Tab-separated table of C-alpha atoms in Angstrom:
chain	number	residue	atom	x	y	z
X	1	MET	CA	11.801	25.903	-2.942
X	2	MET	CA	14.465	27.627	-1.336
X	3	ALA	CA	15.773	27.294	2.229
X	4	THR	CA	14.449	30.682	3.957
X	5	ARG	CA	17.519	32.507	5.671
X	6	ASP	CA	15.863	31.613	8.855
X	7	ASP	CA	15.657	28.196	7.788
X	8	ARG	CA	19.352	27.608	7.761
X	9	GLN	CA	20.269	29.758	10.462
X	10	SER	CA	17.851	27.102	12.667
X	11	HIS	CA	19.374	23.751	10.661
X	12	ALA	CA	23.592	25.725	10.899
X	13	THR	CA	22.875	25.893	14.744
X	14	ALA	CA	20.966	22.483	15.494
X	15	GLN	CA	24.393	21.106	13.478
X	16	THR	CA	26.132	23.100	15.568
X	17	GLU	CA	24.667	21.420	19.247
X	18	ASP	CA	23.691	17.792	17.898
X	19	ALA	CA	26.301	15.888	20.480
X	20	ASP	CA	25.499	17.593	23.006
X	21	VAL	CA	21.418	17.039	22.882
X	22	THR	CA	18.480	14.183	23.059
X	23	ARG	CA	17.814	13.285	20.184
X	24	ILE	CA	14.776	12.142	18.228
X	25	VAL	CA	16.404	10.426	14.836
X	26	ILE	CA	14.140	9.510	12.254
X	27	GLY	CA	14.753	8.167	8.601
X	28	LEU	CA	13.170	9.743	5.579
X	29	ASP	CA	12.134	9.395	2.475
X	30	THR	CA	9.478	11.238	0.332
X	31	SER	CA	6.212	8.850	1.262
X	32	PHE	CA	3.986	9.625	2.501
X	33	LEU	CA	3.942	6.461	5.721
X	34	THR	CA	7.476	8.767	6.910
X	35	ARG	CA	6.141	11.457	6.801
X	36	GLU	CA	2.973	10.409	9.222
X	37	ALA	CA	5.621	8.864	11.603
X	38	LEU	CA	7.319	12.362	10.929
X	39	SER	CA	4.482	14.426	12.916
X	40	MET	CA	4.719	11.773	15.290
X	41	ALA	CA	8.552	11.575	16.087
X	42	ALA	CA	8.178	15.908	16.625
X	43	ARG	CA	5.460	15.708	18.781
X	44	LEU	CA	7.601	13.078	20.925
X	45	ALA	CA	10.482	15.658	20.707
X	46	ALA	CA	8.927	17.510	22.108
X	47	SER	CA	7.440	16.210	24.705
X	48	MET	CA	10.441	15.285	25.624
X	49	ASP	CA	12.078	18.861	25.673
X	50	ALA	CA	14.706	16.872	22.535
X	51	ARG	CA	15.859	18.291	19.349
X	52	LEU	CA	14.734	16.052	15.678
X	53	LYS	CA	16.962	15.017	13.327
X	54	GLY	CA	16.736	13.606	10.212
X	55	ILE	CA	18.929	11.238	7.942
X	56	PHE	CA	18.225	10.718	4.654
X	57	VAL	CA	20.020	8.093	3.402
X	58	GLU	CA	20.947	7.215	-0.475
X	59	ASP	CA	20.683	3.879	-0.636
X	60	GLU	CA	23.901	2.478	-1.481
X	61	ASN	CA	22.347	-1.129	-3.429
X	62	LEU	CA	20.610	1.362	-5.716
X	63	LEU	CA	23.092	2.716	-6.781
X	64	ALA	CA	25.194	0.311	-7.494
X	65	LEU	CA	22.348	-1.621	-9.313
X	66	SER	CA	21.568	1.004	-11.474
X	67	GLY	CA	25.729	0.606	-12.327
X	68	LEU	CA	24.763	-2.419	-13.967
X	69	PRO	CA	24.587	-3.412	-17.758
X	70	PHE	CA	21.237	-4.504	-18.003
X	71	ALA	CA	19.526	-2.410	-15.607
X	72	CYS	CA	16.766	-0.340	-17.709
X	73	GLU	CA	13.997	2.259	-15.501
X	74	VAL	CA	10.464	2.142	-16.894
X	75	SER	CA	8.164	4.797	-16.933
X	76	PHE	CA	4.437	5.912	-16.140
X	77	SER	CA	4.391	5.980	-19.464
X	78	GLY	CA	5.442	2.732	-20.620
X	79	GLN	CA	9.151	5.014	-21.539
X	80	VAL	CA	11.778	1.842	-21.107
X	81	ARG	CA	15.676	3.363	-20.661
X	82	GLU	CA	18.717	3.081	-18.892
X	83	LEU	CA	19.659	3.780	-15.310
X	84	ASP	CA	21.875	6.274	-15.042
X	85	PRO	CA	24.104	6.263	-11.906
X	86	GLU	CA	24.455	10.090	-12.314
X	87	ARG	CA	20.527	10.460	-12.841
X	88	MET	CA	19.654	8.209	-10.188
X	89	LEU	CA	22.427	10.287	-7.583
X	90	ARG	CA	20.516	13.637	-8.421
X	91	ALA	CA	17.146	11.973	-8.324
X	92	MET	CA	18.447	10.919	-3.974
X	93	ARG	CA	20.098	14.965	-3.552
X	94	ALA	CA	16.550	15.766	-4.735
X	95	GLN	CA	14.075	13.867	-2.571
X	96	ALA	CA	17.090	14.219	0.400
X	97	GLU	CA	16.938	18.724	-0.075
X	98	SER	CA	12.068	17.271	-0.487
X	99	ALA	CA	13.086	15.627	2.266
X	100	ARG	CA	14.507	18.625	4.614
X	101	ARG	CA	12.065	20.528	3.371
X	102	VAL	CA	9.044	18.916	4.853
X	103	LEU	CA	11.000	17.785	8.218
X	104	ALA	CA	11.367	22.049	8.461
X	105	ARG	CA	8.312	22.651	8.081
X	106	VAL	CA	7.675	19.535	10.385
X	107	ALA	CA	8.987	20.985	13.806
X	108	ALA	CA	8.532	24.522	12.947
X	109	ASP	CA	4.491	23.387	13.280
X	110	ALA	CA	5.392	20.891	17.102
X	111	HIS	CA	7.691	24.048	17.909
X	112	VAL	CA	10.794	21.901	18.369
X	113	ASP	CA	14.837	21.914	16.985
X	114	TRP	CA	15.569	20.367	14.133
X	115	SER	CA	18.888	19.081	12.822
X	116	PHE	CA	19.657	16.866	8.976
X	117	ASP	CA	22.319	15.032	7.676
X	118	VAL	CA	22.791	12.891	4.535
X	119	LYS	CA	24.279	9.956	4.342
X	120	ARG	CA	25.364	6.980	2.082
X	121	GLY	CA	24.745	2.852	3.262
X	122	ARG	CA	21.804	1.040	3.387
X	123	PRO	CA	19.041	3.047	4.898
X	124	LEU	CA	18.594	1.235	9.089
X	125	SER	CA	21.777	0.032	9.221
X	126	SER	CA	23.108	3.832	8.610
X	127	ILE	CA	20.490	5.239	10.563
X	128	ALA	CA	21.388	2.772	13.622
X	129	ALA	CA	25.330	3.264	13.050
X	130	SER	CA	25.401	6.963	14.542
X	131	ALA	CA	23.412	6.235	17.184
X	132	ASN	CA	24.053	6.617	21.296
X	133	ALA	CA	22.575	6.761	23.995
X	134	ASP	CA	20.441	10.285	24.282
X	135	ASP	CA	18.995	9.064	20.914
X	136	THR	CA	15.990	7.550	19.829
X	137	LEU	CA	15.163	6.276	16.379
X	138	VAL	CA	12.266	6.061	14.916
X	139	ILE	CA	12.372	3.548	12.863
X	140	ARG	CA	9.185	1.948	10.428
X	141	SER	CA	9.200	-1.749	10.816
X	142	ALA	CA	7.275	-2.337	7.656
X	143	SER	CA	10.435	-0.527	5.706
X	144	ALA	CA	12.336	-4.372	5.759
X	145	SER	CA	12.193	-7.409	6.808
X	146	ALA	CA	11.422	-8.289	10.365
X	147	HIS	CA	15.236	-9.415	10.548
X	148	GLU	CA	16.587	-6.925	9.261
X	149	VAL	CA	14.843	-5.151	12.058
X	150	GLY	CA	15.623	-7.092	14.263
X	151	ARG	CA	19.076	-6.525	14.424
X	152	THR	CA	18.926	-2.890	14.131
X	153	VAL	CA	16.535	-2.544	17.279
X	154	ARG	CA	19.447	-4.762	18.821
X	155	ALA	CA	22.458	-2.359	17.665
X	156	ALA	CA	20.383	0.269	18.667
X	157	THR	CA	19.442	-1.193	22.092
X	158	LEU	CA	21.431	-3.442	23.217
X	159	ASP	CA	24.179	-1.835	21.635
X	160	ALA	CA	24.471	1.207	21.675
X	161	HIS	CA	21.847	1.861	24.826
X	162	ALA	CA	20.552	4.285	22.464
X	163	ASP	CA	16.234	4.431	22.331
X	164	VAL	CA	13.678	2.600	19.854
X	165	LEU	CA	10.515	4.125	18.876
X	166	LEU	CA	9.222	0.944	16.290
X	167	VAL	CA	6.205	1.627	14.109
X	168	ALA	CA	5.242	-1.143	12.054
X	169	ARG	CA	2.918	-0.593	9.007
X	170	GLY	CA	-0.874	-0.152	9.931
X	171	VAL	CA	-0.819	0.852	13.515
X	172	GLY	CA	-3.248	4.050	14.157
X	173	LEU	CA	-0.573	6.885	13.840
X	174	LYS	CA	-2.726	9.588	14.542
X	175	SER	CA	-5.460	7.664	16.791
X	176	ALA	CA	-2.421	6.371	19.111
X	177	PHE	CA	-0.954	10.387	19.255
X	178	GLY	CA	-3.432	12.780	18.293
X	179	THR	CA	-3.866	14.975	14.831
X	180	ALA	CA	-1.141	17.336	13.837
X	181	ALA	CA	-3.506	19.402	15.299
X	182	ALA	CA	-3.634	18.724	18.778
X	183	PRO	CA	-1.456	18.360	21.231
X	184	MET	CA	0.277	14.882	21.739
X	185	GLY	CA	-2.332	13.161	23.429
X	186	MET	CA	-5.640	15.004	23.324
X	187	ALA	CA	-7.056	11.901	21.183
X	188	GLY	CA	-4.935	9.140	22.378
X	189	ARG	CA	-5.155	5.877	23.654
X	190	GLY	CA	-3.171	5.677	26.573
X	191	VAL	CA	1.022	5.059	27.029
X	192	ALA	CA	1.255	0.859	28.589
X	193	SER	CA	4.682	-0.117	30.023
X	194	VAL	CA	5.812	-3.174	30.567
X	195	ASP	CA	6.734	-5.593	33.766
X	196	GLU	CA	8.253	-8.797	32.827
X	197	GLY	CA	9.597	-8.247	37.646
X	198	SER	CA	13.550	-6.752	36.511
X	199	SER	CA	14.489	-3.683	37.291
X	200	MET	CA	14.693	-2.588	34.240
X	201	ALA	CA	11.367	-2.975	33.791
X	202	GLU	CA	10.282	-0.099	36.420
X	203	SER	CA	12.814	2.390	35.231
X	204	CYS	CA	10.672	1.940	31.839
X	205	THR	CA	7.475	2.094	33.867
X	206	ALA	CA	8.323	5.709	36.010
X	207	PHE	CA	9.879	6.583	32.227
X	208	ALA	CA	5.905	5.859	30.933
X	209	GLU	CA	3.771	7.222	33.756
X	210	THR	CA	5.963	10.202	33.797
X	211	LEU	CA	5.626	10.560	29.781
X	212	ALA	CA	2.385	10.017	30.367
X	213	ALA	CA	1.836	12.790	32.576
X	214	ARG	CA	4.076	15.085	30.192
X	215	ILE	CA	1.732	14.146	26.692
X	216	GLY	CA	-1.846	14.247	29.244
X	217	MET	CA	-2.506	10.345	28.433
X	218	PRO	CA	-3.725	7.552	30.777
X	219	PHE	CA	-1.155	5.629	32.273
X	220	ARG	CA	-1.329	1.681	32.694
X	221	ARG	CA	1.131	-0.966	33.478
X	222	LEU	CA	0.513	-4.845	32.028
X	223	ASP	CA	1.945	-7.616	33.533
X	224	ALA	CA	4.443	-10.102	31.515
X	225	ARG	CA	5.306	-12.416	34.549
X	226	GLY	CA	4.762	-15.436	32.684
X	227	ARG	CA	3.448	-14.123	29.028
X	228	SER	CA	4.983	-14.775	26.116
X	229	PRO	CA	5.092	-11.786	23.953
X	230	ALA	CA	1.620	-12.394	21.432
X	231	ASP	CA	0.214	-12.295	25.172
X	232	ILE	CA	1.210	-9.162	25.725
X	233	ALA	CA	0.695	-8.004	22.567
X	234	THR	CA	-2.726	-9.070	22.806
X	235	ALA	CA	-3.748	-7.464	26.733
X	236	ALA	CA	-2.273	-4.007	24.868
X	237	ARG	CA	-4.704	-4.277	22.103
X	238	ALA	CA	-6.903	-5.056	24.319
X	239	ALA	CA	-6.793	-2.248	26.193
X	240	GLY	CA	-6.304	0.165	23.250
X	241	VAL	CA	-2.907	1.097	23.997
X	242	GLY	CA	-1.764	4.047	21.564
X	243	LEU	CA	2.374	3.399	23.295
X	244	LEU	CA	3.917	0.318	24.628
X	245	ILE	CA	7.266	1.290	26.211
X	246	VAL	CA	9.332	-2.063	26.468
X	247	ASN	CA	12.705	-2.687	28.559
X	248	ALA	CA	14.318	-4.067	24.920
X	249	GLY	CA	16.391	-6.597	27.041
X	250	TRP	CA	13.413	-8.737	27.650
X	251	PHE	CA	12.447	-10.065	23.880
X	252	GLY	CA	14.503	-13.288	23.155
X	253	ASP	CA	14.984	-13.924	19.490
X	254	ASP	CA	15.789	-10.181	17.263
X	255	GLU	CA	13.030	-10.550	15.115
X	256	ASP	CA	10.346	-10.707	18.710
X	257	ALA	CA	9.889	-6.312	18.937
X	258	ALA	CA	8.225	-6.467	14.805
X	259	ARG	CA	6.237	-8.521	15.548
X	260	LEU	CA	5.013	-6.922	18.084
X	261	SER	CA	4.437	-3.701	17.473
X	262	ALA	CA	2.599	-5.039	14.674
X	263	ALA	CA	0.637	-7.551	16.722
X	264	ALA	CA	-0.163	-4.601	19.402
X	265	GLY	CA	-1.813	-1.729	16.898
X	266	CYS	CA	0.713	0.642	18.056
X	267	PRO	CA	3.870	1.589	17.574
X	268	ILE	CA	6.908	0.438	20.630
X	269	LEU	CA	8.912	2.045	22.788
X	270	LEU	CA	11.914	-0.344	22.928
X	271	LEU	CA	13.997	1.410	25.953
X	272	GLY	CA	17.619	0.508	25.789
X	273	ALA	CA	19.303	1.939	29.086
X	274	GLU	CA	17.493	2.839	32.274
X	275	ARG	CA	16.116	6.004	31.823
X	276	GLU	CA	15.093	8.572	35.009
X	277	PRO	CA	11.900	9.778	34.573
X	278	ARG	CA	11.523	14.060	33.950
X	279	PRO	CA	9.496	16.288	35.427
X	280	VAL	CA	6.516	16.798	34.106
X	281	SER	CA	6.320	20.961	32.960
X	282	SER	CA	3.980	22.576	34.291
X	283	PRO	CA	1.229	24.662	31.509
X	284	ALA	CA	3.343	28.034	32.844
X	285	GLU	CA	6.542	25.988	31.714
X	286	LYS	CA	5.245	24.564	28.447
X	287	GLY	CA	4.057	28.331	26.558
X	288	ASP	CA	7.470	30.339	27.593
């Protein structure tokens, strides 16, 4: 399937302006779970007036493996053949084109600008390497070990001061953010902030309250003073929270964020710096 002229023009314009805007950045592949996370990222981009940026990473480890003399692949029919680095690269580039088309379609449905890039390296670290303070990275914690996810979260939030939306396996994205056909939040379960008593927690709360108003979700504050991430996860699950917003500096261990996302049963938005809450758009403004 070839890209249309409008599709290419939108992509080229977004690439040119990409460095000057707030971005929701997501790593792409062709799996169903990625498509679910991409739809959620697009609705988040729409609610934050941000651009949706997709990155497809050509996994350098797989390319290196395909060059080993003993490496082989087994087809569904049971046929065994040697791995070929060039064939592996062609397959990756075909996947990248498929991912780009899905990105374009999802962005169009959400009425957000988009851009797409291909990098080579390790999937998570490659996405975090180019993050800046205006970005929100969407990371699926099921795609790597808790330790690798933790290192990526730390690099993005504490080093680059970007935000990270962490999505664990089986968190129920549709119930958290509504269906693709409905506006974000119509079937949502609410936004909550974690208040551990710091000034950064106050910023998280203000940001969370404004975001909840923008997407039409109820808001609540969870008091974390004297409580552990496990306690907060239990409280969030009991309250049916759909999105939990946390100061990334609150965690003491690199793996705490991944554990919290899995235990809370909802995506976790980790703020890497204090954020000024944006004014709530009126219905007339949203329709312009």
